Amino acid sequence: MALVLAVLKRFVVGGFVVHVATTLIPGRRRRQIGDKGVKAATDEIGPPDQKLRDPFTDPYFDKPTSLPQKIRLVALRPLAVWRWTMLSGVTVSYLVVANAVVMVVRDQGKRYKILKPFTRTYLSRVSLWIMGCRLHIDGLENLLQATASPNAFVLTPNHVGILDFWLLGSVFGPCCVTAKADIRKVPLLGPLAEGLGAIFIDRTVSAEGKTEMLVQRAKARGAGRTIAPLLVFPEGTCSNGEGLVKFRTGAFVAAGDGAAVLPVVLQYRTHSGMSVGWTGPLSTFDHFNRIMHEWYYHAEVRVLPLYRPSEAESADPALFASNVQCAMAEAAGGLTLYNEFSIAQAISREQTHEDLRIQNKINKKKKKKKKNA
């Protein structure tokens, strides 16, 4: 037992020292996240008749893994194991404490008030530090103005990957999200989501029914101020982070009458050049695991001013969505607008990636059976 404790102590302390070393290494300026977006947009758009790059591809992952990359992954494996261990401990302990708060405190506003600082610091920022994230937040004055406003608002960030939830949590604390009805049955996670007012959507619910549920929650008294704000990703899917996919109108229908939207731009830059976007055939675990193997990465959260719709925008949600999308692209330094890709194409590409993930899982099982045979 003493030997096990000694090994565990060295593992934790050693991993901590290595992780601190990664944060002390000077990186490139954080402003270059936005500059990179301008360059990508300029190079890829070109003339109007030139074909745009697919926003659902990861150029880094599509190339074969080179020998230096393989060596880097092997060298960083101990750091990744340390990160997985620490992150698991933080996540589980947060879920236990948060569920205890939900069980004891019955008022939703008081729950939000208690869990907001706990989520921002312990769950989000500590977890991001463990994962090697150099976080930069811009536009906090816009958030203060939005929370001081009597209007309820809906958060409308772009969607890149799994890390988005940690980044948003580091600024806004716990958010009200839409989730599948099955999530309600997940231990710890389901009761917490229900306690924070999550919208559980059954597959049998029509599109009009889903929109009506969003409208009711968006206009809830104190949404974003005294209770958790409604969070909706208007793109409806993940992209590679180089641009913005055409926005769906659900969030803007919900905010079109008496509410407003708070646009948020999320941008990443990794040390290796890998995209953080979950756009390929990797499973959730594999995608997250390769992020854990990054030496460090930069992440930027840019909160834009509260956007109140005009009369024309309230009457036309598509116009409202388009104007907010343009404002987000401009604020981020000129992100590419991939409006040529319809919502149907985005859903089709997402289904293709899901099919590839299932096929990869089947292939892995077949290889495992062959080895055991």
XYZ file of C-alpha atoms in Angstrom:
373
model
C 0.000 0.000 0.000
C 2.834 2.362 0.886
C 4.479 1.630 -2.487
C 1.266 2.402 -4.355
C 0.852 5.703 -2.513
C 4.474 6.638 -3.222
C 4.054 5.935 -6.957
C 0.779 7.876 -7.046
C 2.400 10.823 -5.275
C 5.264 10.937 -7.766
C 2.806 10.653 -10.650
C 0.648 13.552 -9.456
C 3.570 15.797 -8.493
C 5.512 14.961 -11.653
C 2.549 15.632 -13.884
C 1.896 18.897 -12.085
C 5.501 20.054 -12.611
C 5.404 19.173 -16.318
C 2.076 20.942 -16.715
C 3.364 24.095 -15.031
C 6.318 23.995 -17.431
C 3.931 24.053 -20.407
C 2.196 27.173 -19.102
C 5.522 28.982 -18.636
C 6.640 28.407 -22.225
C 5.999 31.631 -24.150
C 3.505 31.252 -26.986
C 2.564 33.393 -29.938
C 0.396 36.453 -29.350
C -3.224 35.654 -28.614
C -4.302 38.309 -31.104
C -3.040 36.107 -33.912
C -6.073 33.872 -33.419
C -8.146 36.517 -35.137
C -5.398 37.349 -37.663
C -5.261 33.705 -38.670
C -8.995 33.797 -39.375
C -8.529 36.777 -41.715
C -5.778 34.999 -43.619
C -7.784 31.801 -43.986
C -10.781 33.756 -45.268
C -8.663 35.712 -47.775
C -6.833 32.666 -49.130
C -9.814 30.359 -49.366
C -12.557 32.627 -50.672
C -10.792 34.087 -53.705
C -12.997 35.026 -56.692
C -16.778 34.551 -56.368
C -16.736 31.595 -58.743
C -14.024 29.769 -56.762
C -15.140 26.836 -54.635
C -15.006 27.370 -50.863
C -13.179 24.940 -48.637
C -15.406 22.458 -46.826
C -15.995 23.751 -43.251
C -16.492 20.179 -42.000
C -12.992 18.879 -42.765
C -9.832 18.835 -40.661
C -6.787 19.260 -42.967
C -4.432 18.254 -40.142
C -6.218 14.963 -39.487
C -6.758 14.124 -43.178
C -2.992 13.898 -43.743
C -1.079 10.750 -42.697
C 0.590 11.014 -39.292
C 4.259 11.850 -39.780
C 7.114 10.361 -37.733
C 7.712 13.585 -35.712
C 4.010 13.686 -34.866
C 4.078 10.065 -33.691
C 7.128 10.781 -31.517
C 5.381 13.833 -30.046
C 2.262 11.819 -29.207
C 4.315 9.133 -27.450
C 6.363 11.722 -25.541
C 3.230 13.544 -24.349
C 1.368 10.406 -23.282
C 2.349 10.677 -19.571
C 1.088 14.282 -19.564
C -2.172 13.160 -21.201
C -2.661 10.447 -18.565
C -2.108 13.012 -15.819
C -4.637 15.338 -17.442
C -7.238 12.570 -17.764
C -6.784 11.672 -14.080
C -7.033 15.229 -12.779
C -9.925 16.153 -15.075
C -11.926 13.085 -14.029
C -11.496 14.012 -10.372
C -12.581 17.616 -10.934
C -15.615 16.628 -13.031
C -16.912 13.939 -10.660
C -16.430 16.096 -7.554
C -18.228 19.000 -9.267
C -21.184 16.808 -10.244
C -21.500 15.496 -6.679
C -21.452 18.968 -5.104
C -23.736 20.479 -7.782
C -26.299 17.694 -7.357
C -26.257 18.247 -3.600
C -27.022 21.939 -4.207
C -29.893 21.021 -6.558
C -31.347 18.634 -3.975
C -31.120 21.067 -1.045
C -31.944 24.376 -2.768
C -35.381 24.325 -4.381
C -35.392 27.818 -5.899
C -33.849 27.849 -9.385
C -32.543 31.392 -9.015
C -30.710 30.557 -5.789
C -29.260 27.419 -7.398
C -27.866 29.505 -10.237
C -26.446 32.088 -7.825
C -24.605 29.390 -5.845
C -23.403 27.324 -8.810
C -22.337 30.199 -11.077
C -19.003 31.049 -9.359
C -18.366 27.377 -8.599
C -18.862 26.437 -12.268
C -16.816 29.340 -13.618
C -13.778 28.754 -11.431
C -13.649 25.124 -10.319
C -15.253 23.205 -13.188
C -14.351 25.398 -16.146
C -11.175 27.376 -15.519
C -9.436 24.728 -13.430
C -10.334 22.091 -16.040
C -9.070 24.295 -18.882
C -5.811 24.873 -17.007
C -5.430 21.106 -16.537
C -5.967 20.585 -20.281
C -3.208 23.080 -21.143
C -5.485 25.914 -22.261
C -4.275 29.506 -22.319
C -7.589 31.286 -21.984
C -8.260 34.857 -23.062
C -11.641 36.540 -22.492
C -12.625 39.700 -24.327
C -15.793 41.788 -24.003
C -16.678 41.256 -20.339
C -18.057 44.803 -20.276
C -20.656 43.666 -22.826
C -21.673 40.843 -20.506
C -22.064 43.266 -17.590
C -24.272 45.523 -19.713
C -26.364 42.533 -20.851
C -26.947 41.290 -17.295
C -27.837 44.827 -16.176
C -30.462 45.064 -18.917
C -34.071 44.127 -18.039
C -34.314 42.104 -21.265
C -33.877 38.343 -21.209
C -31.283 37.131 -23.694
C -30.226 33.973 -25.522
C -26.550 32.989 -25.886
C -25.682 32.295 -29.544
C -22.043 31.140 -29.816
C -20.448 29.394 -32.772
C -19.903 25.656 -32.275
C -16.441 24.188 -32.790
C -16.161 21.149 -30.523
C -16.393 19.650 -27.056
C -14.235 22.322 -25.435
C -16.884 24.966 -26.174
C -18.815 24.013 -23.040
C -15.805 24.621 -20.775
C -15.082 27.957 -22.440
C -18.671 29.144 -22.100
C -18.821 27.898 -18.513
C -15.718 29.931 -17.641
C -17.603 33.132 -18.541
C -21.315 32.483 -18.007
C -21.358 29.660 -15.466
C -24.046 26.961 -15.839
C -26.298 27.411 -18.880
C -29.699 26.074 -19.880
C -29.218 23.788 -22.872
C -31.388 21.631 -25.102
C -30.732 17.921 -24.685
C -32.159 14.576 -25.712
C -34.765 13.138 -23.364
C -32.436 10.201 -22.629
C -30.001 12.540 -20.821
C -32.542 12.859 -18.013
C -31.776 9.236 -17.006
C -27.968 9.698 -16.840
C -26.788 9.571 -13.190
C -25.600 12.908 -11.757
C -25.749 14.672 -15.133
C -29.503 14.238 -15.717
C -30.720 15.588 -12.333
C -28.290 18.516 -12.548
C -29.433 19.478 -16.050
C -33.071 19.238 -14.974
C -32.380 21.334 -11.887
C -30.888 24.096 -14.038
C -33.927 24.137 -16.317
C -32.598 22.185 -19.305
C -35.011 21.633 -22.187
C -35.375 17.890 -22.800
C -36.580 17.217 -26.326
C -38.101 13.909 -27.374
C -37.547 12.677 -30.924
C -41.297 12.652 -31.519
C -41.600 16.412 -30.958
C -42.106 18.395 -34.173
C -39.880 21.299 -35.254
C -42.649 23.760 -34.337
C -42.920 22.164 -30.901
C -39.176 22.513 -30.308
C -39.256 26.165 -31.345
C -42.167 26.847 -28.996
C -40.215 25.305 -26.108
C -37.257 27.581 -26.907
C -39.529 30.641 -27.087
C -40.998 29.939 -23.645
C -37.576 29.419 -22.042
C -35.986 32.402 -23.808
C -38.608 34.744 -22.392
C -38.411 33.342 -18.869
C -38.142 36.116 -16.328
C -34.533 36.864 -15.417
C -32.992 34.544 -18.048
C -29.282 35.368 -18.110
C -29.470 37.478 -14.962
C -31.071 35.607 -12.054
C -31.486 32.205 -13.726
C -29.272 30.316 -16.176
C -29.311 31.788 -19.702
C -30.599 29.740 -22.617
C -27.681 28.485 -24.737
C -28.330 27.671 -28.410
C -25.673 26.946 -31.043
C -27.250 28.535 -34.150
C -25.034 26.549 -36.531
C -26.610 23.347 -35.239
C -23.397 21.365 -35.790
C -19.629 21.570 -35.288
C -17.270 23.097 -37.840
C -13.480 23.291 -38.123
C -13.476 26.787 -36.600
C -12.298 28.556 -39.763
C -15.685 30.127 -40.449
C -19.382 30.202 -39.624
C -21.898 27.788 -41.115
C -25.328 29.139 -42.081
C -27.327 29.884 -38.922
C -30.578 28.119 -38.194
C -33.446 30.338 -37.119
C -34.713 28.568 -33.953
C -32.796 30.753 -31.488
C -33.764 33.923 -33.356
C -37.444 33.028 -33.432
C -37.185 32.550 -29.657
C -35.474 35.931 -29.181
C -37.464 37.820 -31.802
C -40.232 39.127 -29.557
C -39.271 40.849 -26.341
C -35.866 39.157 -25.900
C -32.407 39.633 -27.420
C -29.334 37.577 -28.303
C -25.830 37.800 -26.881
C -23.434 36.698 -29.652
C -20.256 34.930 -28.521
C -17.301 33.999 -30.755
C -15.083 31.050 -29.773
C -11.687 30.598 -31.438
C -8.817 28.167 -30.892
C -5.220 27.719 -31.958
C -3.233 24.612 -31.042
C 0.514 24.221 -30.711
C 0.648 21.583 -33.466
C -1.789 23.275 -35.851
C -4.464 20.629 -35.258
C -8.089 21.743 -35.437
C -10.048 21.493 -32.189
C -13.245 21.151 -34.218
C -15.072 17.830 -33.975
C -15.584 17.427 -37.706
C -14.019 14.086 -38.602
C -14.741 10.398 -38.136
C -13.163 10.266 -34.669
C -15.286 9.097 -31.759
C -15.936 11.436 -28.824
C -13.212 9.778 -26.758
C -10.610 9.775 -29.567
C -11.324 13.405 -30.420
C -10.983 14.495 -26.796
C -7.946 12.286 -26.273
C -5.976 13.941 -29.044
C -6.743 17.329 -27.478
C -5.273 15.960 -24.234
C -2.074 15.165 -26.164
C -1.572 18.803 -27.180
C 1.379 20.527 -25.486
C -0.782 23.643 -25.066
C -3.375 25.599 -27.015
C -4.864 29.074 -27.049
C -8.588 29.705 -26.671
C -10.376 33.002 -26.943
C -13.904 33.905 -25.849
C -15.153 37.153 -27.385
C -18.470 38.458 -25.983
C -20.195 40.881 -28.349
C -22.660 43.622 -27.377
C -26.256 42.595 -26.736
C -28.093 42.434 -30.065
C -31.715 43.616 -29.926
C -33.692 42.880 -33.092
C -35.295 45.648 -35.104
C -38.917 45.439 -36.232
C -37.811 43.994 -39.570
C -35.615 41.386 -37.861
C -38.372 40.435 -35.417
C -40.677 39.822 -38.379
C -38.007 37.914 -40.344
C -35.916 35.465 -38.215
C -33.753 34.566 -41.257
C -32.702 38.222 -41.608
C -32.085 38.391 -37.848
C -29.864 35.281 -37.997
C -27.949 36.544 -41.036
C -27.201 39.943 -39.466
C -25.981 38.369 -36.221
C -23.792 35.960 -38.204
C -22.190 38.861 -40.105
C -21.592 40.767 -36.862
C -19.868 37.733 -35.312
C -17.675 37.167 -38.388
C -16.602 40.819 -38.447
C -15.867 40.925 -34.714
C -13.680 37.809 -35.003
C -11.442 39.391 -37.630
C -13.220 38.302 -40.793
C -14.231 34.657 -40.436
C -15.443 32.990 -43.630
C -19.220 32.758 -44.030
C -20.098 29.316 -45.365
C -23.667 30.161 -46.330
C -23.285 28.169 -49.554
C -23.565 25.042 -47.388
C -27.234 24.600 -46.653
C -28.584 23.246 -43.380
C -29.500 20.025 -45.205
C -25.877 19.628 -46.361
C -24.594 20.232 -42.835
C -26.941 17.562 -41.445
C -25.912 15.175 -44.234
C -22.192 15.699 -43.522
C -22.777 15.197 -39.797
C -24.571 11.920 -40.544
C -21.687 10.837 -42.794
C -19.204 11.419 -39.976
C -21.441 9.504 -37.564
C -21.576 6.564 -40.005
C -17.777 6.624 -40.271
C -17.460 6.590 -36.469
C -19.715 3.549 -36.274
C -17.737 1.828 -39.028
C -14.430 2.596 -37.293
C -15.816 1.118 -34.067
C -16.836 -2.058 -35.923
C -13.395 -2.317 -37.548
C -11.690 -1.986 -34.164
C -13.804 -4.808 -32.753
C -12.933 -7.023 -35.729
C -9.198 -6.367 -35.259
C -9.518 -7.159 -31.557
C -11.242 -10.473 -32.327
C -8.492 -11.396 -34.802
C -5.802 -10.723 -32.202
C -7.597 -12.798 -29.574
C -8.230 -15.640 -32.024
